[in-house]
mmCIF file of C-alpha atoms in Angstrom:
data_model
loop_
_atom_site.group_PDB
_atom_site.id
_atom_site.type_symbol
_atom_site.label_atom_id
_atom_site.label_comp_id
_atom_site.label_asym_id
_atom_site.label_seq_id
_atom_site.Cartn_x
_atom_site.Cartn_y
_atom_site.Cartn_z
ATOM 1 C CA UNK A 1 -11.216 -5.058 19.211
ATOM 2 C CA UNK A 2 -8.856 -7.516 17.588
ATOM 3 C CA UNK A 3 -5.033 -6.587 17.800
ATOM 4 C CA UNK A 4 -2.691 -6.169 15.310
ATOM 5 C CA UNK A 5 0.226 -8.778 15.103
ATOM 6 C CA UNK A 6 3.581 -7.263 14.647
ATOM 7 C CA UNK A 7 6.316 -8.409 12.614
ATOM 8 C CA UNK A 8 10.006 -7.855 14.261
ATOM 9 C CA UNK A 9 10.788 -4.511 14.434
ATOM 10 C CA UNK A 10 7.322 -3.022 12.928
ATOM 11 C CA UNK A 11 4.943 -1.944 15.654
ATOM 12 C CA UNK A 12 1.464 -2.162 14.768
ATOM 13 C CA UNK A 13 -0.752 1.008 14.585
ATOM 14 C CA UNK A 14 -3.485 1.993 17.073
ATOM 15 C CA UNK A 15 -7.182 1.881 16.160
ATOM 16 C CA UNK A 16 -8.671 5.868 15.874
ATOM 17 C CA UNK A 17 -12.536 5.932 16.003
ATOM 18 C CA UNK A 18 -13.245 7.196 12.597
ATOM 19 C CA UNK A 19 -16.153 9.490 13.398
ATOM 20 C CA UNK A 20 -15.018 11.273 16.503
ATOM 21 C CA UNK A 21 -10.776 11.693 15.328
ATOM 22 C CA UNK A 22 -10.338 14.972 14.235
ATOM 23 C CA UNK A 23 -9.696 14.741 10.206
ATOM 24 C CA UNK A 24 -6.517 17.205 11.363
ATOM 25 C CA UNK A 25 -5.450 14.155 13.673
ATOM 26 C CA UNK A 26 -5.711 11.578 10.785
ATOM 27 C CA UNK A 27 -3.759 13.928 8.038
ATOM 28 C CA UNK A 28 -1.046 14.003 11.118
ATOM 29 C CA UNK A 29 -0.359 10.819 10.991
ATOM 30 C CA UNK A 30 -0.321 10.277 7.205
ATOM 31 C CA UNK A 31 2.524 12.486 7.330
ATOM 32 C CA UNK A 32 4.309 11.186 10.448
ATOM 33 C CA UNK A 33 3.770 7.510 9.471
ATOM 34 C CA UNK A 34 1.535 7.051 6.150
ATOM 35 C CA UNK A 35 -0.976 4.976 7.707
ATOM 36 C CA UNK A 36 -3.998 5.121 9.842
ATOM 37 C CA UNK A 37 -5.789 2.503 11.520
ATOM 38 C CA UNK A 38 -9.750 2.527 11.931
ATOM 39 C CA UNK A 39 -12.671 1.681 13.621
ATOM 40 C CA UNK A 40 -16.407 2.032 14.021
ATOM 41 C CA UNK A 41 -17.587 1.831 10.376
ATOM 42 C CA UNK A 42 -20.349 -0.205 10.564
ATOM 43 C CA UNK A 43 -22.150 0.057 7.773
ATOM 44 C CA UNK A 44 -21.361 1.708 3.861
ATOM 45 C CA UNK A 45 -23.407 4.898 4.147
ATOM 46 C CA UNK A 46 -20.496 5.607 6.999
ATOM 47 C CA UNK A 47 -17.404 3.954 5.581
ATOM 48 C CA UNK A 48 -18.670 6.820 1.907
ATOM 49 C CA UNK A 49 -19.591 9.872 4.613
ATOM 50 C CA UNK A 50 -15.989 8.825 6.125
ATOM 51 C CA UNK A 51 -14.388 8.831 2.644
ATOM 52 C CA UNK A 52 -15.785 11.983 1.715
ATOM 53 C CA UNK A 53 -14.312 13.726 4.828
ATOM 54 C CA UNK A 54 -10.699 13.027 3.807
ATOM 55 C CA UNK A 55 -10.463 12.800 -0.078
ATOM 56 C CA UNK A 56 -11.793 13.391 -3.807
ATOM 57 C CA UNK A 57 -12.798 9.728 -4.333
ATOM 58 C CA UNK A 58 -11.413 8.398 -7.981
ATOM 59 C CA UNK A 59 -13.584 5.610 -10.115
ATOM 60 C CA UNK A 60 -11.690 2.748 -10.426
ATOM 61 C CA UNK A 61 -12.427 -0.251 -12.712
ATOM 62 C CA UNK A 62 -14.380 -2.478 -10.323
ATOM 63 C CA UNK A 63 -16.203 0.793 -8.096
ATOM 64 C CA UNK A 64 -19.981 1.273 -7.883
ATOM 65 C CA UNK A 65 -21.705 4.514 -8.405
ATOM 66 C CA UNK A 66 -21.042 5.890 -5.643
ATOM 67 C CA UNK A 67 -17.112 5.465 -5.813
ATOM 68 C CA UNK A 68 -16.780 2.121 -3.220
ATOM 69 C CA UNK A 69 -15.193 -0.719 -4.410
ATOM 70 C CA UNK A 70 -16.713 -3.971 -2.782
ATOM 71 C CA UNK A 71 -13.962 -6.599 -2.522
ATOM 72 C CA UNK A 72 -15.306 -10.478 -2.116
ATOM 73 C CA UNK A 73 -14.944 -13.392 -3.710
ATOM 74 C CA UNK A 74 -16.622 -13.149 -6.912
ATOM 75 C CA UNK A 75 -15.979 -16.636 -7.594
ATOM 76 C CA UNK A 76 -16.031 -15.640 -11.638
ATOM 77 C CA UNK A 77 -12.125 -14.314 -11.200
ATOM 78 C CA UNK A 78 -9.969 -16.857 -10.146
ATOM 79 C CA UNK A 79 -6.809 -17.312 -12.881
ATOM 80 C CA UNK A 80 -7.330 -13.134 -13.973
ATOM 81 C CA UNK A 81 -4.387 -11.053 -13.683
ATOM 82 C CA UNK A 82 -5.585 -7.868 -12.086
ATOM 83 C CA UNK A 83 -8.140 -9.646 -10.381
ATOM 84 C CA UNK A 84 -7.111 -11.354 -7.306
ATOM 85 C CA UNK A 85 -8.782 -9.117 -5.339
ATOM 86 C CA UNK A 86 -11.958 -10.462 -6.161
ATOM 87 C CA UNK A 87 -10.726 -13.876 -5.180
ATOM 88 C CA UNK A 88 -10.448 -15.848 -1.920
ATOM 89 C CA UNK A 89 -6.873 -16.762 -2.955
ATOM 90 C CA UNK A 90 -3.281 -14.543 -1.441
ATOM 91 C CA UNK A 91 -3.037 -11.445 -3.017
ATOM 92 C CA UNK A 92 0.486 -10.394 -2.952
ATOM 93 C CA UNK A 93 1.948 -6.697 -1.644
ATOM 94 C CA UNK A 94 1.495 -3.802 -4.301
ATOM 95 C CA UNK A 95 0.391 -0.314 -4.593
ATOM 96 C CA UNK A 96 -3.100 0.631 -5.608
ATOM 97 C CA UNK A 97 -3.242 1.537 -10.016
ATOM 98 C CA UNK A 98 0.465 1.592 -10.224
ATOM 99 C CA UNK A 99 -0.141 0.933 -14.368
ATOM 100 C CA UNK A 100 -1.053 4.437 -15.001
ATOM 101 C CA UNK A 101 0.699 7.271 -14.896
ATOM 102 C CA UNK A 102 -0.441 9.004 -11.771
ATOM 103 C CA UNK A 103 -1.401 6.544 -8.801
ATOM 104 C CA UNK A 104 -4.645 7.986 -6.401
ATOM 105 C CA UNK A 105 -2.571 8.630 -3.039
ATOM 106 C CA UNK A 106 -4.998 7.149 -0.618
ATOM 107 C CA UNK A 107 -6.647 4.157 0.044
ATOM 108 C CA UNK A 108 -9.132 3.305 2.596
ATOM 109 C CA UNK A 109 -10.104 -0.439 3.317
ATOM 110 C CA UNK A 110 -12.758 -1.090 5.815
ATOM 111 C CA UNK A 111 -13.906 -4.841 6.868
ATOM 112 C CA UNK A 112 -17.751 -5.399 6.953
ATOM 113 C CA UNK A 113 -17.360 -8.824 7.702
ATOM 114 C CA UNK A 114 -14.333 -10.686 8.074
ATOM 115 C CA UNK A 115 -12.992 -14.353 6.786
ATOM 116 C CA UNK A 116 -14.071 -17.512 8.524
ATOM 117 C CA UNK A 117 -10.330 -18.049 8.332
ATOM 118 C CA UNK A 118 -7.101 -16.052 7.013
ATOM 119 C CA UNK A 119 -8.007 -12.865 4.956
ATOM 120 C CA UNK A 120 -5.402 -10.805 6.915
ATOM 121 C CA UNK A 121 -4.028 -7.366 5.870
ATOM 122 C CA UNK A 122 -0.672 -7.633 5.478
ATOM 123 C CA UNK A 123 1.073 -4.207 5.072
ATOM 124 C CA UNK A 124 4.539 -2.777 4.604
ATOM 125 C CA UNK A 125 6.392 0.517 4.989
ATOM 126 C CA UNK A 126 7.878 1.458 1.773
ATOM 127 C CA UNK A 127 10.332 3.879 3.650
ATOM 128 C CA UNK A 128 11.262 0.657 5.969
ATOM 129 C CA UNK A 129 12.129 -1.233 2.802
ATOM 130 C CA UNK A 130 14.150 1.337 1.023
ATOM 131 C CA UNK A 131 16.403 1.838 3.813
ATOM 132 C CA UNK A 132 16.569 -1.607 4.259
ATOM 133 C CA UNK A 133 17.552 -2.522 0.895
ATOM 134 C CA UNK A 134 19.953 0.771 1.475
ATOM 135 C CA UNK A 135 21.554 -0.879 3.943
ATOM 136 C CA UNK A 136 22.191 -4.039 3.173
ATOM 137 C CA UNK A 137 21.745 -4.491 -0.486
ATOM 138 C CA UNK A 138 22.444 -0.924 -2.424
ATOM 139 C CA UNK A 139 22.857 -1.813 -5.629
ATOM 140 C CA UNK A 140 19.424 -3.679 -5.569
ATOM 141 C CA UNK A 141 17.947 0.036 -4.068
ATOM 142 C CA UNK A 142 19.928 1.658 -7.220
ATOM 143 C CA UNK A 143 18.486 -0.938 -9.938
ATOM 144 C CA UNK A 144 14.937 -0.539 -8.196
ATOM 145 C CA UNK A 145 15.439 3.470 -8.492
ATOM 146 C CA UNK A 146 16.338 3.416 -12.282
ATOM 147 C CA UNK A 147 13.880 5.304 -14.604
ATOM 148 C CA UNK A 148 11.896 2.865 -16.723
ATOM 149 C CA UNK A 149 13.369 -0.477 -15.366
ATOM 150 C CA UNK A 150 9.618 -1.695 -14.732
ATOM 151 C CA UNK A 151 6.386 -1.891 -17.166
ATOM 152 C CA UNK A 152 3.095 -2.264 -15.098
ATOM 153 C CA UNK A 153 -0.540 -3.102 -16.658
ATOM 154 C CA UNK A 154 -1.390 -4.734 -19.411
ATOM 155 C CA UNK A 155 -0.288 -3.325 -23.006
ATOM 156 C CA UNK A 156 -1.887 0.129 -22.254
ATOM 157 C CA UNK A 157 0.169 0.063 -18.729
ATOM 158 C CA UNK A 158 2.721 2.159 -17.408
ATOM 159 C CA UNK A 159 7.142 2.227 -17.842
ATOM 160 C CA UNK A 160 8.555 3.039 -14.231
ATOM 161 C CA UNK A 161 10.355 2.111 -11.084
ATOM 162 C CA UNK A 162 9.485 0.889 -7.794
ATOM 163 C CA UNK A 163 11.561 3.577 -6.153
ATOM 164 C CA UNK A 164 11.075 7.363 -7.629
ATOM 165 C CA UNK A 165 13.047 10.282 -6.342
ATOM 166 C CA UNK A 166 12.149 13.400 -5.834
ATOM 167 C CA UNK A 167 13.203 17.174 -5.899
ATOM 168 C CA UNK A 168 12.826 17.643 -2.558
ATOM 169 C CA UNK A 169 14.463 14.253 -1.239
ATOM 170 C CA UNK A 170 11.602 12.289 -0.701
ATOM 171 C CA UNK A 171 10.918 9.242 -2.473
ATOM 172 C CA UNK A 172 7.800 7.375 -3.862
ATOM 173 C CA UNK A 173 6.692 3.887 -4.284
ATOM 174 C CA UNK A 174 4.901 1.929 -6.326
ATOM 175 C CA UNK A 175 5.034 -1.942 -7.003
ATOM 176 C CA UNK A 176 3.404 -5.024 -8.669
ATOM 177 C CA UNK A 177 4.609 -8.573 -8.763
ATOM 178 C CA UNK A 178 1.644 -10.645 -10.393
ATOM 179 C CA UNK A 179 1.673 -11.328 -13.823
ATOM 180 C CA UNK A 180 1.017 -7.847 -15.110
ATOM 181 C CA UNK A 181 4.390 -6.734 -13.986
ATOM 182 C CA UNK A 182 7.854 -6.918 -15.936
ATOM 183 C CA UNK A 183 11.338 -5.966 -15.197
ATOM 184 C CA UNK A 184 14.315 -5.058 -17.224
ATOM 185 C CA UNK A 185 16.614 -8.442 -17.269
ATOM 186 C CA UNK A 186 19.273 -6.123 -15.225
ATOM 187 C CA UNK A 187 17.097 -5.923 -12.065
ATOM 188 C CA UNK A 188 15.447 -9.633 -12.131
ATOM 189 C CA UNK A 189 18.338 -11.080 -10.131
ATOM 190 C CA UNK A 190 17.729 -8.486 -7.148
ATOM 191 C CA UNK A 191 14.302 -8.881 -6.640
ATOM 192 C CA UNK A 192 14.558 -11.531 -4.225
ATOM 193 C CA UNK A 193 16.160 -9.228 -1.797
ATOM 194 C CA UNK A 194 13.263 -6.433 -2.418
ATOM 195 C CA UNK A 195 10.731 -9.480 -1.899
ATOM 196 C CA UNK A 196 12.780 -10.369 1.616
ATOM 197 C CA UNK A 197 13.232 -6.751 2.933
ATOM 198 C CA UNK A 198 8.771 -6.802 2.732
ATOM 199 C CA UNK A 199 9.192 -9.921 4.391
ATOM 200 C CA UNK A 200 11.229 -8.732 7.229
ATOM 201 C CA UNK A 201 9.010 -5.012 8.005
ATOM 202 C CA UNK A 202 5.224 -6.854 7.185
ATOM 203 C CA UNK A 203 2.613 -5.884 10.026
ATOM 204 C CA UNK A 204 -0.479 -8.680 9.848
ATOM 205 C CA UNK A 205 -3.370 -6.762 10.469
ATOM 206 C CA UNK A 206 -6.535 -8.612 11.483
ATOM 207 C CA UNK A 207 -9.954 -6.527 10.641
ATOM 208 C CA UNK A 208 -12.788 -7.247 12.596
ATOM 209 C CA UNK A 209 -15.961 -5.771 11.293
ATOM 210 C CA UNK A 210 -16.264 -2.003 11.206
ATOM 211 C CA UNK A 211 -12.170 -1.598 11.207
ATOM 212 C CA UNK A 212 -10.099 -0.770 8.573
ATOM 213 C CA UNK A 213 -7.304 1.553 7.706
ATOM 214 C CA UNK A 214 -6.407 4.238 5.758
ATOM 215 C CA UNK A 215 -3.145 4.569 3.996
ATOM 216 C CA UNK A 216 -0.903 6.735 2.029
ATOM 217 C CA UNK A 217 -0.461 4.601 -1.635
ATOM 218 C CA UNK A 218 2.722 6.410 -2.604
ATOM 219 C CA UNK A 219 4.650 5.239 0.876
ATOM 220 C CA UNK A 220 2.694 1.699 2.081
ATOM 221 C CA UNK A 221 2.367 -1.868 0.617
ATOM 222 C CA UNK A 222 -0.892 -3.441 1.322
ATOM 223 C CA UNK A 223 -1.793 -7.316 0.782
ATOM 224 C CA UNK A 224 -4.146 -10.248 2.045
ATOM 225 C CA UNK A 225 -3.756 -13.559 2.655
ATOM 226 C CA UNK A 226 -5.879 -16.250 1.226
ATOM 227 C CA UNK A 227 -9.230 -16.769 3.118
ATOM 228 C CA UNK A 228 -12.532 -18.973 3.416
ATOM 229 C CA UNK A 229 -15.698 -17.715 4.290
ATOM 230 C CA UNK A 230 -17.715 -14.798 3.487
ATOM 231 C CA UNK A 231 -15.355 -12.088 3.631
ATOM 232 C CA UNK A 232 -16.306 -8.646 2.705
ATOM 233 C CA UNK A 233 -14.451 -5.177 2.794
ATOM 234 C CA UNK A 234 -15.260 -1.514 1.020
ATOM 235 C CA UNK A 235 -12.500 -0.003 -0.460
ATOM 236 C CA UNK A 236 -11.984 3.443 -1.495
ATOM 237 C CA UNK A 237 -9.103 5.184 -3.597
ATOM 238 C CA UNK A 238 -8.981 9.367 -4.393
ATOM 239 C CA UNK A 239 -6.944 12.330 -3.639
ATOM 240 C CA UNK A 240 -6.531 13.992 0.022
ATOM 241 C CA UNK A 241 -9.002 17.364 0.229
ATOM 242 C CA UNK A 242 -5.780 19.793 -0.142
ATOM 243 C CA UNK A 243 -7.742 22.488 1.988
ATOM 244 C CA UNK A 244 -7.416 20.323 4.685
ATOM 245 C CA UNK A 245 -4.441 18.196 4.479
ATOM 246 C CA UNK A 246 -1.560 18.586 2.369
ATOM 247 C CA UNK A 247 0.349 15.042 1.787
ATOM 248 C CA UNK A 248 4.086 15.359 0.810
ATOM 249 C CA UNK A 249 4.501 12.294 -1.720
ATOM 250 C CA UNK A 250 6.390 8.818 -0.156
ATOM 251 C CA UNK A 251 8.472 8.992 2.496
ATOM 252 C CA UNK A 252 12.138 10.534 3.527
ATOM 253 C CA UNK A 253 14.798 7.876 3.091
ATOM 254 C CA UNK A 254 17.184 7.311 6.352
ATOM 255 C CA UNK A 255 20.383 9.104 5.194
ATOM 256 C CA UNK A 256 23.310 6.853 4.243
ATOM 257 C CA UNK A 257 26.288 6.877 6.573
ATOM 258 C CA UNK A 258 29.350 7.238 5.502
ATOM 259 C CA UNK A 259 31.578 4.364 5.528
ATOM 260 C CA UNK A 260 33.705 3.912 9.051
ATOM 261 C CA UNK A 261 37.479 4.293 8.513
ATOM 262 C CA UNK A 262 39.434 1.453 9.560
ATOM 263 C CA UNK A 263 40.610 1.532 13.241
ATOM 264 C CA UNK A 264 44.139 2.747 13.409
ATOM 265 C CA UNK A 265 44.445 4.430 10.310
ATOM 266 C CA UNK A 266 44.741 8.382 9.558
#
């Protein structure tokens, strides 16, 4: 088993053998944490029987028939926007279809053979990034949580926000940076904190083959870096099976503290 690296402050997940964790186990720790690490998924009859245990896989652009995605290097989509996944080159940390109007909320990624060198996951806590930008840079949280102060897709794409707040408190993510993303002229100044504070709470994640993870696409970040070899991963996107797992959207935010009066004064 290879083991996670962690950045400061971001421990890295344990492995859960896919076919013997209970699926009440898994949904557990989508809501405690959003993310799920995996192993023993050797082949793609297991990684779709797996899939179909947890979720109501969705199509996507690039899936096969049965719903799986397979991510390699195509070598026919270098220069796309929208396409690096099907390159050997970085891709950078985003949410899953965040150019339509209602994201799948679940992703599973499972390695089937890794990189000669690089192709690491590189994933991020949306929650960890919100408070962090809460913290330290609020009015970069507030810009970031304004309705319609982001367009993502091409023409037929979607007007948003990276943060969206909900009835209930919680709060849900979604993000872009590659060319298919723009920003209202307001915000572009602050995005070099919101590109730092993913920095700072990034867990590398090294897949060996038949590990993966599973995430929550509403509360986690997920990237790559740039690889060579003949790396291959399955990917699949879809809705959890509500009678068995109900998924609250995103994540709670820390709450704010209130400012400390100043010693000595009433």
């Amino acid at each position: 088993m290879s083991h996670a690296l962690r950045a400061p402050g971001s421990a890295a997940p344990p492995f859960h053998p896919a076919a013997s964790t209970p699926v009440s186990v898994l949904a557990e720790r989508l809501r405690e944490t959003g993310l799920v690490a995996l192993e023993g998924l050797g082949a793609r009859p297991a990684v779709l029987d797996f899939a179909d245990r947890i979720m109501e896989i969705t199509a996507h652009r690039d899936s096969e028939r049965d719903g799986l995605t397979t991510i390699y290097d195509t070598r026919r989509h270098a220069n796309r926007p929208g396409y690096a996944g099907l390159t050997s080159s970085e891709l950078a940390p985003h949410t899953e279809r965040s150019g339509i109007p209602r994201p799948p909320r679940l992703l599973l990624l499972v390695c089937a053979h890794p990189a000669a060198q690089g192709g690491v996951s590189l994933l991020t806590d949306g929650q960890a990034v919100h408070d962090d930008l809460a913290a330290h840079h609020p009015e970069t949280r507030d810009l970031l949580s304004t309705h319609r102060t982001a367009f993502f897709g091409d023409a037929a794409g979607h007007a948003t926000q990276v943060f969206t707040p909900h009835a209930d408190g919680r709060v849900s993510l979604r993000l872009r940076t590659d060319a298919l993303a723009r920003w209202n002229p307001l915000l572009t100044p602050q995005l070099p904190h919101l590109h730092a504070a993913i920095r700072r709470h990034q867990i590398a994640l090294p897949l060996a083959a038949t590990q993966g993870y599973l995430l929550d696409n509403t509360r986690w970040l997920h990237a790559r870096s740039a690889f060579t070899g003949e790396r291959l991963c399955w990917r699949a996107l879809g809705e959890p099976l509500p009678q068995l797992f109900p998924l609250p959207a995103g994540f709670l935010p820390a709450p704010i503290s209130p400012p400390r009066s100043s010693e000595g004064v009433s």
